[in-house]
PDB file of C-alpha atoms and ligand atoms in Angstrom:
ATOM      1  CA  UNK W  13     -49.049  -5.075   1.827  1.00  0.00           C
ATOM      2  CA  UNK W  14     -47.760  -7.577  -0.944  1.00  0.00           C
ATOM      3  CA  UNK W  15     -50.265 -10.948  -2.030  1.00  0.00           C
ATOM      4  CA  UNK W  16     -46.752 -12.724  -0.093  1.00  0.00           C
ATOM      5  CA  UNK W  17     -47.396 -10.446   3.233  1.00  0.00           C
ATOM      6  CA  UNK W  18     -51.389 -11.686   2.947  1.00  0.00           C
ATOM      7  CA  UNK W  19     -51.002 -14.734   2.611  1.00  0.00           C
ATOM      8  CA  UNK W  20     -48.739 -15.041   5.377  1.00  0.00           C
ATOM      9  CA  UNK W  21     -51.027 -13.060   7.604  1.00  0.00           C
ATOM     10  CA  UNK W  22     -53.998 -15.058   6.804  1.00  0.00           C
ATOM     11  CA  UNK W  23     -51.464 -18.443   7.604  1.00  0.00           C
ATOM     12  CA  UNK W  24     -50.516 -17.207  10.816  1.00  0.00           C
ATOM     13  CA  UNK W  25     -54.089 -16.227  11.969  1.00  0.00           C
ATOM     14  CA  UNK W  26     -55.426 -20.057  11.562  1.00  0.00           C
ATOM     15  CA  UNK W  27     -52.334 -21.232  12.845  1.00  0.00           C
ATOM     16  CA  UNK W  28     -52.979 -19.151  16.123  1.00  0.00           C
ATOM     17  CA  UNK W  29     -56.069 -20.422  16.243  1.00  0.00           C
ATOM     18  CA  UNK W  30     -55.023 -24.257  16.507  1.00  0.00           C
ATOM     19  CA  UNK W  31     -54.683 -24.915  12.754  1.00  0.00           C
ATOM     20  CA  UNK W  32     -51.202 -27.019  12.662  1.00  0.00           C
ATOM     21  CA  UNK W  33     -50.189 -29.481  10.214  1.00  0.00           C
ATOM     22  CA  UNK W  34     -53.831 -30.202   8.221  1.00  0.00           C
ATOM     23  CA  UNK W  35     -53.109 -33.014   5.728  1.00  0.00           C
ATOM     24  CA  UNK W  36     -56.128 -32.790   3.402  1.00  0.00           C
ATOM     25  CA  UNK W  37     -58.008 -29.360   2.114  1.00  0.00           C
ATOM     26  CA  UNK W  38     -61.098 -30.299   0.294  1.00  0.00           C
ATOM     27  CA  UNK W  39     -62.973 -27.860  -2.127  1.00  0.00           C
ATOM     28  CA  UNK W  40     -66.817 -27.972  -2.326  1.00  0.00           C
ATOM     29  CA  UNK W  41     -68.643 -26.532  -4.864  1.00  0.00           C
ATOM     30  CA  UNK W  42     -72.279 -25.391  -5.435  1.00  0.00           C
ATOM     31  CA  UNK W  43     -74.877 -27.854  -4.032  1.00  0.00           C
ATOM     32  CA  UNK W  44     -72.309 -29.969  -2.325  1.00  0.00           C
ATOM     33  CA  UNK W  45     -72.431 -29.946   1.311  1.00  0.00           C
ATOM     34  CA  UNK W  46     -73.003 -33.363   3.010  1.00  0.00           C
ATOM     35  CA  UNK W  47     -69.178 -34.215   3.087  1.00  0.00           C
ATOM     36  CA  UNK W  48     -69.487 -32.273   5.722  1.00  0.00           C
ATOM     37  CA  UNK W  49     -71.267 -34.374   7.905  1.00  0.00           C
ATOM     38  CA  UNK W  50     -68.509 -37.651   7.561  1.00  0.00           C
ATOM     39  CA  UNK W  51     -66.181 -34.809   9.613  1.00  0.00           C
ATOM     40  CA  UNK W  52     -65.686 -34.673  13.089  1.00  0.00           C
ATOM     41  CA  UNK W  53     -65.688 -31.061  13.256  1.00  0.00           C
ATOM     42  CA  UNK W  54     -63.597 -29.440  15.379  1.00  0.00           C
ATOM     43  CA  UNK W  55     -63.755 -25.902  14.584  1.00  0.00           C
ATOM     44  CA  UNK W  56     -65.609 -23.767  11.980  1.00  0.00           C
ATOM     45  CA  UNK W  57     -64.294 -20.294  10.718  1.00  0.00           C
ATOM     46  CA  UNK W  58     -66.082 -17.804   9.037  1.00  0.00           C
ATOM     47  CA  UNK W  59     -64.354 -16.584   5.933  1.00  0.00           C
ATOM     48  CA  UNK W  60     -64.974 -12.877   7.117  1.00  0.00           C
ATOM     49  CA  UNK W  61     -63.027 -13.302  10.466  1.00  0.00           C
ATOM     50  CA  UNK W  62     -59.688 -14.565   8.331  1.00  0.00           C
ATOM     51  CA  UNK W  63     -57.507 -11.193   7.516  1.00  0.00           C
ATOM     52  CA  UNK W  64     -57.406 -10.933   3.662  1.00  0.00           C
ATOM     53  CA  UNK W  65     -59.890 -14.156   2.858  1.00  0.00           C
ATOM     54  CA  UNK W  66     -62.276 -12.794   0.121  1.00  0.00           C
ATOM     55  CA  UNK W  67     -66.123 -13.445   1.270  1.00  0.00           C
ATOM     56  CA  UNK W  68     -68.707 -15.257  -0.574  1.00  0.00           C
ATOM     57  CA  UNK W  69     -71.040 -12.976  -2.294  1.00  0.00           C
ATOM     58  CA  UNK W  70     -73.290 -15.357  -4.029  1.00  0.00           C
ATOM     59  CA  UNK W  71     -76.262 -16.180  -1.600  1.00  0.00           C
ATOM     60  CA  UNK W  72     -76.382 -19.895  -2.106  1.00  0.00           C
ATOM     61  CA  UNK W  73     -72.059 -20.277  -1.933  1.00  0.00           C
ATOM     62  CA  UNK W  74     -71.742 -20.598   1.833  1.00  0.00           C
ATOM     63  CA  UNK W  75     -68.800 -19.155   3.227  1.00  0.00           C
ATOM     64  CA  UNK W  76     -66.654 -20.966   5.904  1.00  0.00           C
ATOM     65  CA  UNK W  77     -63.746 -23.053   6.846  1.00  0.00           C
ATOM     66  CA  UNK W  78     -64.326 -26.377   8.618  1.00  0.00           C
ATOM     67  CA  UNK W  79     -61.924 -27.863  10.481  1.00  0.00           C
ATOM     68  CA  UNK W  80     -62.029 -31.637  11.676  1.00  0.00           C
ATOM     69  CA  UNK W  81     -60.877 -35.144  11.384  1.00  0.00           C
ATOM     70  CA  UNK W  82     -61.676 -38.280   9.311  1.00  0.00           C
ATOM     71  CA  UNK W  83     -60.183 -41.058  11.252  1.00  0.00           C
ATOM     72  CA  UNK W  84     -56.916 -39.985  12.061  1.00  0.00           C
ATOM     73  CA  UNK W  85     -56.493 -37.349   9.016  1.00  0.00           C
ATOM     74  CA  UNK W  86     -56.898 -33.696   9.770  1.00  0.00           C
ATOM     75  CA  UNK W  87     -59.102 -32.035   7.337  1.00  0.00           C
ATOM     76  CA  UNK W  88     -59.651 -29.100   6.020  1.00  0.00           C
ATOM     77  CA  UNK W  89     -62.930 -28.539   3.675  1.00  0.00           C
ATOM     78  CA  UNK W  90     -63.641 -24.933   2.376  1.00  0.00           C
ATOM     79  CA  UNK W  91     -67.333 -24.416   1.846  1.00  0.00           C
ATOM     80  CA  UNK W  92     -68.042 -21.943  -0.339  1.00  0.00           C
ATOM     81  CA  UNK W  93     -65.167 -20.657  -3.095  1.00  0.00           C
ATOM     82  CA  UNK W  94     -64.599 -18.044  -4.908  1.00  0.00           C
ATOM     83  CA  UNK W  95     -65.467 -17.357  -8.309  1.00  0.00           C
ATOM     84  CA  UNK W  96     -64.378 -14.726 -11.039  1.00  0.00           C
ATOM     85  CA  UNK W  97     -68.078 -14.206 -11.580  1.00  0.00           C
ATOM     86  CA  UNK W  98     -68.352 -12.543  -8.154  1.00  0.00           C
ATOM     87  CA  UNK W  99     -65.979  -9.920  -9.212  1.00  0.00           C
ATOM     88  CA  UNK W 100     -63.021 -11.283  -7.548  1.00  0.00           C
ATOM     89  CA  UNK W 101     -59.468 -11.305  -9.023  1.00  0.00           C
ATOM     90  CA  UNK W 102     -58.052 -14.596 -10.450  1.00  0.00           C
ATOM     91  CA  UNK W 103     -55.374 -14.379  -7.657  1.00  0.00           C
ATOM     92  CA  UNK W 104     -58.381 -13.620  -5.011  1.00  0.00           C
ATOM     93  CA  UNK W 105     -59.983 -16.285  -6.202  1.00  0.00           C
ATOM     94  CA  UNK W 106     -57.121 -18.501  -5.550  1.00  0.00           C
ATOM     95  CA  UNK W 107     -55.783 -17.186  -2.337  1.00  0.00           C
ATOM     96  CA  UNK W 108     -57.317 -19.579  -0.111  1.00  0.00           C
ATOM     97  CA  UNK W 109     -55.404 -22.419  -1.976  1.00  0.00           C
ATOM     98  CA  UNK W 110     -52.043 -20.565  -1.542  1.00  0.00           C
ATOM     99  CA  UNK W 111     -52.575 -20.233   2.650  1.00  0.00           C
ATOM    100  CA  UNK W 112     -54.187 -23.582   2.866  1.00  0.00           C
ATOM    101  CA  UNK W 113     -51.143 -24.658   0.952  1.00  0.00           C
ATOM    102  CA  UNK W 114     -49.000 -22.313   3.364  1.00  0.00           C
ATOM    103  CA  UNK W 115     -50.838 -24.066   6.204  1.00  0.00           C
ATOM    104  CA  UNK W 116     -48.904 -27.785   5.386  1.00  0.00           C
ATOM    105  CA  UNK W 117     -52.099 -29.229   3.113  1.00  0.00           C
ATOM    106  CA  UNK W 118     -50.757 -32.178   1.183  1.00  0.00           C
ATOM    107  CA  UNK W 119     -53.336 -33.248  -0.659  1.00  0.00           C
ATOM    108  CA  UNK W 120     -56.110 -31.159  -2.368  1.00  0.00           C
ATOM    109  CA  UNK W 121     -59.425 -32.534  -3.265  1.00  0.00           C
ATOM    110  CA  UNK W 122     -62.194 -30.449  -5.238  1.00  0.00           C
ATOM    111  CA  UNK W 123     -65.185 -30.532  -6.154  1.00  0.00           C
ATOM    112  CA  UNK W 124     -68.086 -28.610  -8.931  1.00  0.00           C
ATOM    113  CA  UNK W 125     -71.297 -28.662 -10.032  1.00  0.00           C
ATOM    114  CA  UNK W 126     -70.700 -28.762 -14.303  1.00  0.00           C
ATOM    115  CA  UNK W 127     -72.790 -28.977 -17.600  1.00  0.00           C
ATOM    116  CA  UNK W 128     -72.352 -32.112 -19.014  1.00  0.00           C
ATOM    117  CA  UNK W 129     -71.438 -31.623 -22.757  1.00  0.00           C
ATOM    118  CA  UNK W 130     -70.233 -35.455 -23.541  1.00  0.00           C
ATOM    119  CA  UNK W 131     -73.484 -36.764 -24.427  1.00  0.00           C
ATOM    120  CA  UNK W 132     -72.613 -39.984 -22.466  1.00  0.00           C
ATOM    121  CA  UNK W 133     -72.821 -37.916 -19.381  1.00  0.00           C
ATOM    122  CA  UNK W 134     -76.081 -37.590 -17.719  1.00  0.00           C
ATOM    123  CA  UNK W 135     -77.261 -35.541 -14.633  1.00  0.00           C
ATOM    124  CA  UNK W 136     -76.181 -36.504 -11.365  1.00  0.00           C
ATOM    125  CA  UNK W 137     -72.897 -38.567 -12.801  1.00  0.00           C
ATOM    126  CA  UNK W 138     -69.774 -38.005 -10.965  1.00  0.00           C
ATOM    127  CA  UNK W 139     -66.705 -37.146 -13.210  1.00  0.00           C
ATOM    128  CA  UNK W 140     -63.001 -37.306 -12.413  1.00  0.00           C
ATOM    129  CA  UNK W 141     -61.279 -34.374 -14.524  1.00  0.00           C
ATOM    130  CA  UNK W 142     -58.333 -36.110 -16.317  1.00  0.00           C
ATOM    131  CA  UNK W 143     -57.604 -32.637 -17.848  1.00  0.00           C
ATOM    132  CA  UNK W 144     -58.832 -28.986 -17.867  1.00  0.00           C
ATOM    133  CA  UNK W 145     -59.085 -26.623 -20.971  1.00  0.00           C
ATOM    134  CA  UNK W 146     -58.973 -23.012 -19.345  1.00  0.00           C
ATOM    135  CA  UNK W 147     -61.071 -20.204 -20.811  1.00  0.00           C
ATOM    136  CA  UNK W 148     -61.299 -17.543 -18.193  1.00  0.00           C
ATOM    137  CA  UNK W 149     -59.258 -15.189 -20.123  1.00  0.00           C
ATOM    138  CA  UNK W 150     -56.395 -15.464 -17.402  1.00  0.00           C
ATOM    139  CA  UNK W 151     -53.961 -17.035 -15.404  1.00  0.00           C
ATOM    140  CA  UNK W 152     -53.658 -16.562 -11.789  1.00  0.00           C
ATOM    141  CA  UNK W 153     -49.838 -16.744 -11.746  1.00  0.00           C
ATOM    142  CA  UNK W 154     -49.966 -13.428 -13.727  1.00  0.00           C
ATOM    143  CA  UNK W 155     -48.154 -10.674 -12.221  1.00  0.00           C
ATOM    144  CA  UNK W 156     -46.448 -13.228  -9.644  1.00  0.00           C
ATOM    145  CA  UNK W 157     -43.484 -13.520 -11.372  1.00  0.00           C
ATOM    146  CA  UNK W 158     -41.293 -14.673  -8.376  1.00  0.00           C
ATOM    147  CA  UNK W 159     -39.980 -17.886  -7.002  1.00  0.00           C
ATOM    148  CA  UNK W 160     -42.048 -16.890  -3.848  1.00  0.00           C
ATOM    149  CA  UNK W 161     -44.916 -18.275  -5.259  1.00  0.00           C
ATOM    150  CA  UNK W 162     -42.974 -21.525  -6.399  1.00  0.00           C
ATOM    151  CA  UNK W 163     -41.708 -20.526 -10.119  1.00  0.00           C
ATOM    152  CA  UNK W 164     -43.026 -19.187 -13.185  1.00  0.00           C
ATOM    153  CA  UNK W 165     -44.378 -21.633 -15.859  1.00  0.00           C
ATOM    154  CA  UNK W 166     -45.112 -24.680 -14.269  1.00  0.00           C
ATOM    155  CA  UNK W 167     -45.434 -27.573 -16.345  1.00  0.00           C
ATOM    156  CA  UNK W 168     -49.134 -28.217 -16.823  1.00  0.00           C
ATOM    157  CA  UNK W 169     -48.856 -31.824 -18.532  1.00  0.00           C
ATOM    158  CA  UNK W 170     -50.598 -33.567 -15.814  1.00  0.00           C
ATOM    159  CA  UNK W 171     -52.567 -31.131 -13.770  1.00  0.00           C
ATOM    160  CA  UNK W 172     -54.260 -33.478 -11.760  1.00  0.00           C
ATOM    161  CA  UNK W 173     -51.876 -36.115 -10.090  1.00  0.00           C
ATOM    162  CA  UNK W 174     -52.128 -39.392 -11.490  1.00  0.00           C
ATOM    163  CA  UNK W 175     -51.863 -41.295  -8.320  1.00  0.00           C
ATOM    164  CA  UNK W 176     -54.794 -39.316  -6.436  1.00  0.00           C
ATOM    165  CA  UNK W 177     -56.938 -39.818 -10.221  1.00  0.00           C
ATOM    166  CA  UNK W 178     -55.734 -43.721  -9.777  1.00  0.00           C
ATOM    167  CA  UNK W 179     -56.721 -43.562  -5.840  1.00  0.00           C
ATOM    168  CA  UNK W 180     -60.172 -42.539  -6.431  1.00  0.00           C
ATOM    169  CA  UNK W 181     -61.189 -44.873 -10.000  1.00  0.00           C
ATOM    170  CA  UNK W 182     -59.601 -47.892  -7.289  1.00  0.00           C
ATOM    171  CA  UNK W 183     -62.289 -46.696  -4.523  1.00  0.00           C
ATOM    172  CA  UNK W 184     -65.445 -46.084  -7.374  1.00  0.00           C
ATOM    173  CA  UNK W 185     -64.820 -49.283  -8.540  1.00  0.00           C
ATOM    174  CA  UNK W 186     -64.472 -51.494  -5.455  1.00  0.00           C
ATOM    175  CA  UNK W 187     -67.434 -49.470  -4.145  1.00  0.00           C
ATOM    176  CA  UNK W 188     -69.341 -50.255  -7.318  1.00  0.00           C
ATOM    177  CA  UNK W 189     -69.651 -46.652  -8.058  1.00  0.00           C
ATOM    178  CA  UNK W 190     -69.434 -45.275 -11.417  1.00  0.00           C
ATOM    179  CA  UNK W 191     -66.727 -42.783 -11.887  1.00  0.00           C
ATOM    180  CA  UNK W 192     -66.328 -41.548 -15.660  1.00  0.00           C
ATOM    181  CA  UNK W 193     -63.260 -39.401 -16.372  1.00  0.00           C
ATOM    182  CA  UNK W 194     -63.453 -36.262 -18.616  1.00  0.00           C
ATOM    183  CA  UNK W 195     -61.677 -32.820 -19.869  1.00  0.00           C
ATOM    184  CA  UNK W 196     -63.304 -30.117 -17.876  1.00  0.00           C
ATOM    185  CA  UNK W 197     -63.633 -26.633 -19.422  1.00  0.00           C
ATOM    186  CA  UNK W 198     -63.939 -22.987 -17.080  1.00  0.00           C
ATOM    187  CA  UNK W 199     -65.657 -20.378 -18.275  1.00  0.00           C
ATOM    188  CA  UNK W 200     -65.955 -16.916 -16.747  1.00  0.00           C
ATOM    189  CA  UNK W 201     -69.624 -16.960 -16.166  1.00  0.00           C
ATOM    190  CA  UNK W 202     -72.183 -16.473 -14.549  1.00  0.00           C
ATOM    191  CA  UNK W 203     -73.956 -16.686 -17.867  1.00  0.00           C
ATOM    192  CA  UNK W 204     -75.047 -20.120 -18.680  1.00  0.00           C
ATOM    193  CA  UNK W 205     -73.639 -20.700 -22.508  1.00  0.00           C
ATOM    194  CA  UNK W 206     -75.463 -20.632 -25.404  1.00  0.00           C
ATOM    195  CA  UNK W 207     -75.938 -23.727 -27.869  1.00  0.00           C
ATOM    196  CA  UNK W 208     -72.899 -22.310 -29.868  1.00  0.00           C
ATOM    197  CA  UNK W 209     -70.779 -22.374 -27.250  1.00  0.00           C
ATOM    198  CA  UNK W 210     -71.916 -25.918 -26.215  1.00  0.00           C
ATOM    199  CA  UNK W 211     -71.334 -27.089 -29.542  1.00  0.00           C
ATOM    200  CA  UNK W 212     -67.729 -25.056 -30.070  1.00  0.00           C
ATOM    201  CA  UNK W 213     -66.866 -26.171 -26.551  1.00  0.00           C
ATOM    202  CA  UNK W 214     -67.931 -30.005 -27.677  1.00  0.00           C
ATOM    203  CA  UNK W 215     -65.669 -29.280 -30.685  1.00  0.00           C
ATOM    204  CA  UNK W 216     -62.534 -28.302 -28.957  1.00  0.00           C
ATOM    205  CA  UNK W 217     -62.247 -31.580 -26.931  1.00  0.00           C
ATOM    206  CA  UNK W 218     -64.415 -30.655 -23.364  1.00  0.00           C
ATOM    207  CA  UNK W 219     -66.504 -32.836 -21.704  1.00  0.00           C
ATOM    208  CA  UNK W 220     -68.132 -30.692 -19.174  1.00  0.00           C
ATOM    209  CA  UNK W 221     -68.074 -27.317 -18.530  1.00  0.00           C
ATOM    210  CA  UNK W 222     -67.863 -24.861 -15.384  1.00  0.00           C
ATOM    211  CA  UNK W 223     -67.084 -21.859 -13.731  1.00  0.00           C
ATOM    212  CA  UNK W 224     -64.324 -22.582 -11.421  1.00  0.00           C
ATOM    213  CA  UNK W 225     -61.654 -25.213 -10.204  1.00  0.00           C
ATOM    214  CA  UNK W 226     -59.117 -24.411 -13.169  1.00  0.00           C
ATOM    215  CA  UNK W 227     -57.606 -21.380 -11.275  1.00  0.00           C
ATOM    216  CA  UNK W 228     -57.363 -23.896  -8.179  1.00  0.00           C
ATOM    217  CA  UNK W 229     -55.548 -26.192 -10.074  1.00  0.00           C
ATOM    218  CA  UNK W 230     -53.323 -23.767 -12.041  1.00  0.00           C
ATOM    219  CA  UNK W 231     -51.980 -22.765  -8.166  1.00  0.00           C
ATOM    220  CA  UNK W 232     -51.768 -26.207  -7.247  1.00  0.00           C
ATOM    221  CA  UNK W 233     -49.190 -27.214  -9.478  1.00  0.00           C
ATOM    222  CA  UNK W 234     -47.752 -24.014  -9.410  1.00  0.00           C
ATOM    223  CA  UNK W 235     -46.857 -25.254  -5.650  1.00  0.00           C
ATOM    224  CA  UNK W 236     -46.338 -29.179  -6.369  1.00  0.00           C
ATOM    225  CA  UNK W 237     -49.495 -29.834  -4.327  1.00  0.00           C
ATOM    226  CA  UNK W 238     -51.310 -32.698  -5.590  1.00  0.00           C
ATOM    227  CA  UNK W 239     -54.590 -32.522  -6.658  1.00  0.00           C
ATOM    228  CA  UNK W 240     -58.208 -34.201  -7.780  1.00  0.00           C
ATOM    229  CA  UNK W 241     -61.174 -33.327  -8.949  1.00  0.00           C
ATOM    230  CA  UNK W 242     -64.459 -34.475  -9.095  1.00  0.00           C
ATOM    231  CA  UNK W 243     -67.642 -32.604 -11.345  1.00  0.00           C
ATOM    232  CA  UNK W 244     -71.111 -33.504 -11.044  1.00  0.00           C
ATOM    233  CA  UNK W 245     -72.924 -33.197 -13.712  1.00  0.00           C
ATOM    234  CA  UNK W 246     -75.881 -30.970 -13.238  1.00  0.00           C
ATOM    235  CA  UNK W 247     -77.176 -30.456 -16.656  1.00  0.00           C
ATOM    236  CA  UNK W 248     -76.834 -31.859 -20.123  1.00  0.00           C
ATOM    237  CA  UNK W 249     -75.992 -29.590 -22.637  1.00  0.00           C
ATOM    238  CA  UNK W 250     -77.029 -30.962 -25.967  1.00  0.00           C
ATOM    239  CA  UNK W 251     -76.386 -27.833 -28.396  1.00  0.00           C
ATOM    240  CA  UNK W 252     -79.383 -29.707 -30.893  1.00  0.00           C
ATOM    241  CA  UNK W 253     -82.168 -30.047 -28.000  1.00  0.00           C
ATOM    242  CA  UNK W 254     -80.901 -27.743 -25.341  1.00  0.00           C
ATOM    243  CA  UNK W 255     -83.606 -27.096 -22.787  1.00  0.00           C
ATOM    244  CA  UNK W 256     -83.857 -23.705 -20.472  1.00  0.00           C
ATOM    245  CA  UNK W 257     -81.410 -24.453 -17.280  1.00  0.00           C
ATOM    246  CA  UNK W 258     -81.916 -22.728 -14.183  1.00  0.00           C
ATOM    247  CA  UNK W 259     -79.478 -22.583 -11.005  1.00  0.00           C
ATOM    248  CA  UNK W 260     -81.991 -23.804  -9.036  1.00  0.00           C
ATOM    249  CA  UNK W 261     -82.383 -26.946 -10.454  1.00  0.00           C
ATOM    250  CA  UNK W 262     -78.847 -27.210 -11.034  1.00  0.00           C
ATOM    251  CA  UNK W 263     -78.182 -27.262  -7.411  1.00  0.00           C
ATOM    252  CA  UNK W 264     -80.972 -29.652  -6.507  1.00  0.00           C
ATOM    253  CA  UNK W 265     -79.574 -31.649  -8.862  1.00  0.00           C
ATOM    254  CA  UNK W 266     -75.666 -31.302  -7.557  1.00  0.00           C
ATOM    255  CA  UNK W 267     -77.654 -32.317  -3.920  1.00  0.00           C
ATOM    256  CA  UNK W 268     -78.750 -35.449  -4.908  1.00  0.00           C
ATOM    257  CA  UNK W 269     -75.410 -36.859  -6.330  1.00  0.00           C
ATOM    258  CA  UNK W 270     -73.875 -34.650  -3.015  1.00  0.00           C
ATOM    259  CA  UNK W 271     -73.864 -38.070  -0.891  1.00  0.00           C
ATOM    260  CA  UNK W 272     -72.404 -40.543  -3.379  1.00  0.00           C
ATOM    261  CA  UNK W 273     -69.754 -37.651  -4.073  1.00  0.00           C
ATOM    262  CA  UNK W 274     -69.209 -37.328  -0.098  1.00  0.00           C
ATOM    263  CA  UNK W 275     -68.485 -40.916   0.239  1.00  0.00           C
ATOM    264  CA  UNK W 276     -66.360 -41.236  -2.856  1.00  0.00           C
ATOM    265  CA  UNK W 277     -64.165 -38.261  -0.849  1.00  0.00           C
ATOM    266  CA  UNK W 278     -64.085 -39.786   2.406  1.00  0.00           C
ATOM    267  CA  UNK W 279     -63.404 -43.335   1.020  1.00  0.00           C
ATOM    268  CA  UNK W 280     -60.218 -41.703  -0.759  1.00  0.00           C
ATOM    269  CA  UNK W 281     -58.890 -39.771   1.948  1.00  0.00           C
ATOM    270  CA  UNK W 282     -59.078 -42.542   4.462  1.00  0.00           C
ATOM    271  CA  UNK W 283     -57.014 -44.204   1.836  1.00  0.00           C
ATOM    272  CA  UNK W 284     -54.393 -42.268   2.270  1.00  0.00           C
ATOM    273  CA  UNK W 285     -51.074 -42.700   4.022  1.00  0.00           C
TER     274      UNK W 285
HETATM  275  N1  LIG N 413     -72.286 -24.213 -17.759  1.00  0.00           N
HETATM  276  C1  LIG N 413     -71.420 -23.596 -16.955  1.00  0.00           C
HETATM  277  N2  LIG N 413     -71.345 -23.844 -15.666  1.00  0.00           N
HETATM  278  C2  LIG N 413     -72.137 -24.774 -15.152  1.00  0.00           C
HETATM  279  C3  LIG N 413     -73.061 -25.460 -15.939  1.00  0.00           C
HETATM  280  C4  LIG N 413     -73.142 -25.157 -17.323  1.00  0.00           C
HETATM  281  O1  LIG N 413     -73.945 -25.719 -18.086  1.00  0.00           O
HETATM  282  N3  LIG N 413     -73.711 -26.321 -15.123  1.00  0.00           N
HETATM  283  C5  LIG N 413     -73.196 -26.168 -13.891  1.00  0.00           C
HETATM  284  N4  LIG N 413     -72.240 -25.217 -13.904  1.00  0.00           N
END
């Protein structure tokens, strides 16, 4: 069966089971939950009942699709992604995206837990990503070279859509929130990085640095769906006093800024037409 075949599969089996016309597909990433309770939930679906969805293999990433509404939008959030680190193909990792796309999603909002590497950021900020820098040693467009998928080489000079990015510094700053904007770098993980690699990626013009969202995005505008993206920052990784990180902390620490993110979401897709 061909990725095209899958995808369609996967498509038809949420569409069977009610899924029509979702406007909004939101992405939440480690430690980031509580957007989930602003939904009206309508239906939940484990990632193991779709045909061809990857699973979550990482004990803390949950793994479902939740299905509601935020006053009259129909949303669709994903809890739990998928990561290279898990083993999972660049194009696995990105399937969802693809079928959600598939599925009539118009918008696409995500969100990460990253190490803050701008030492202006501090733990718990929130951080719109005004541009990625992509080190996972891949692309997942590679090896789809069909207009299936929506072309080869898609233009990449503004990855994340300038009036969602606009949308969401309007709602932080009537809301009094503070909403910083930075270059977000993806590594392959699960390895935190080492002071040189703070320091090199500090040197080559990132902000903040995580293990995911860039293949997201690469798919995105491979398919002309708009997208934004929001990091908190979880840890601050000063290469000259770099303390000892560990996940556990990093997810309390996504948890607290988890509500303020949640609210930020909900405030933007209530925004939208
Ligand atoms: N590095 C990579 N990924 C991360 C980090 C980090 O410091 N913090 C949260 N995700």
């Amino acid at each position: 069966m061909t990725y095209l075949q899958k995808i369609l599969e996967s498509t038809e089996f949420l569409v069977s089971k009610g899924i029509t016309s979702p406007s909004i597909a939101v992405v939440l990433g480690t430690g980031l939950g509580k957007f989930l309770e602003h939904l009206k939930v309508e239906q939940t679906i484990d990632y193991a009942d779709i045909p061809h969805f990857p699973v979550s293999t990482v004990e803390f990433h949950k793994g479902k699709l939740v299905i509601g509404t935020i006053g009259d939008k129909k949303v669709i959030a994903m809890q739990g992604r998928f990561h290279l680190y898990e083993g999972y193909s660049l194009q696995q990792v990105t399937f969802p995206i693809r079928v959600l796309h598939q599925l009539g999603v118009k918008h696409l909002l995500l969100s990460n837990a990253a190490g803050g590497i701008n030492s202006a950021f501090k733990k718990g900020d929130l951080i719109l990503l005004d541009d990625h820098i992509n080190l996972q040693g891949g692309s997942p467009l590679s090896g789809l070279n069909s207009f299936e998928y929506g072309g080869i080489f898609p233009d990449m000079s503004a990855p994340y859509d300038g009036f969602l990015n606009e949308r969401f510094q309007q709602i932080a700053e009537k809301s009094s929130l503070e909403l910083k904007k930075g270059v977000y770098a993806s590594v392959y993980g699960p390895q935190l990085e080492t002071r040189a690699e703070y320091r090199f990626l500090g040197r080559i013009g990132a902000d903040m640095v995580g293990m995911s969202t860039t293949p997201e995005v690469i798919v995105a505008n491979q398919l002309k769906l708009p997208c934004a993206a929001v990091s908190v920052i979880t840890d601050e990784c000063d290469p000259d006093n770099l303390k000892p990180v560990d996940i556990a902390e990093i997810i309390a620490i996504a948890g607290k800024a988890d509500e303020k993110l949640s609210q930020l979401f909900v405030e933007v897709i209530n925004s939208l037409g």
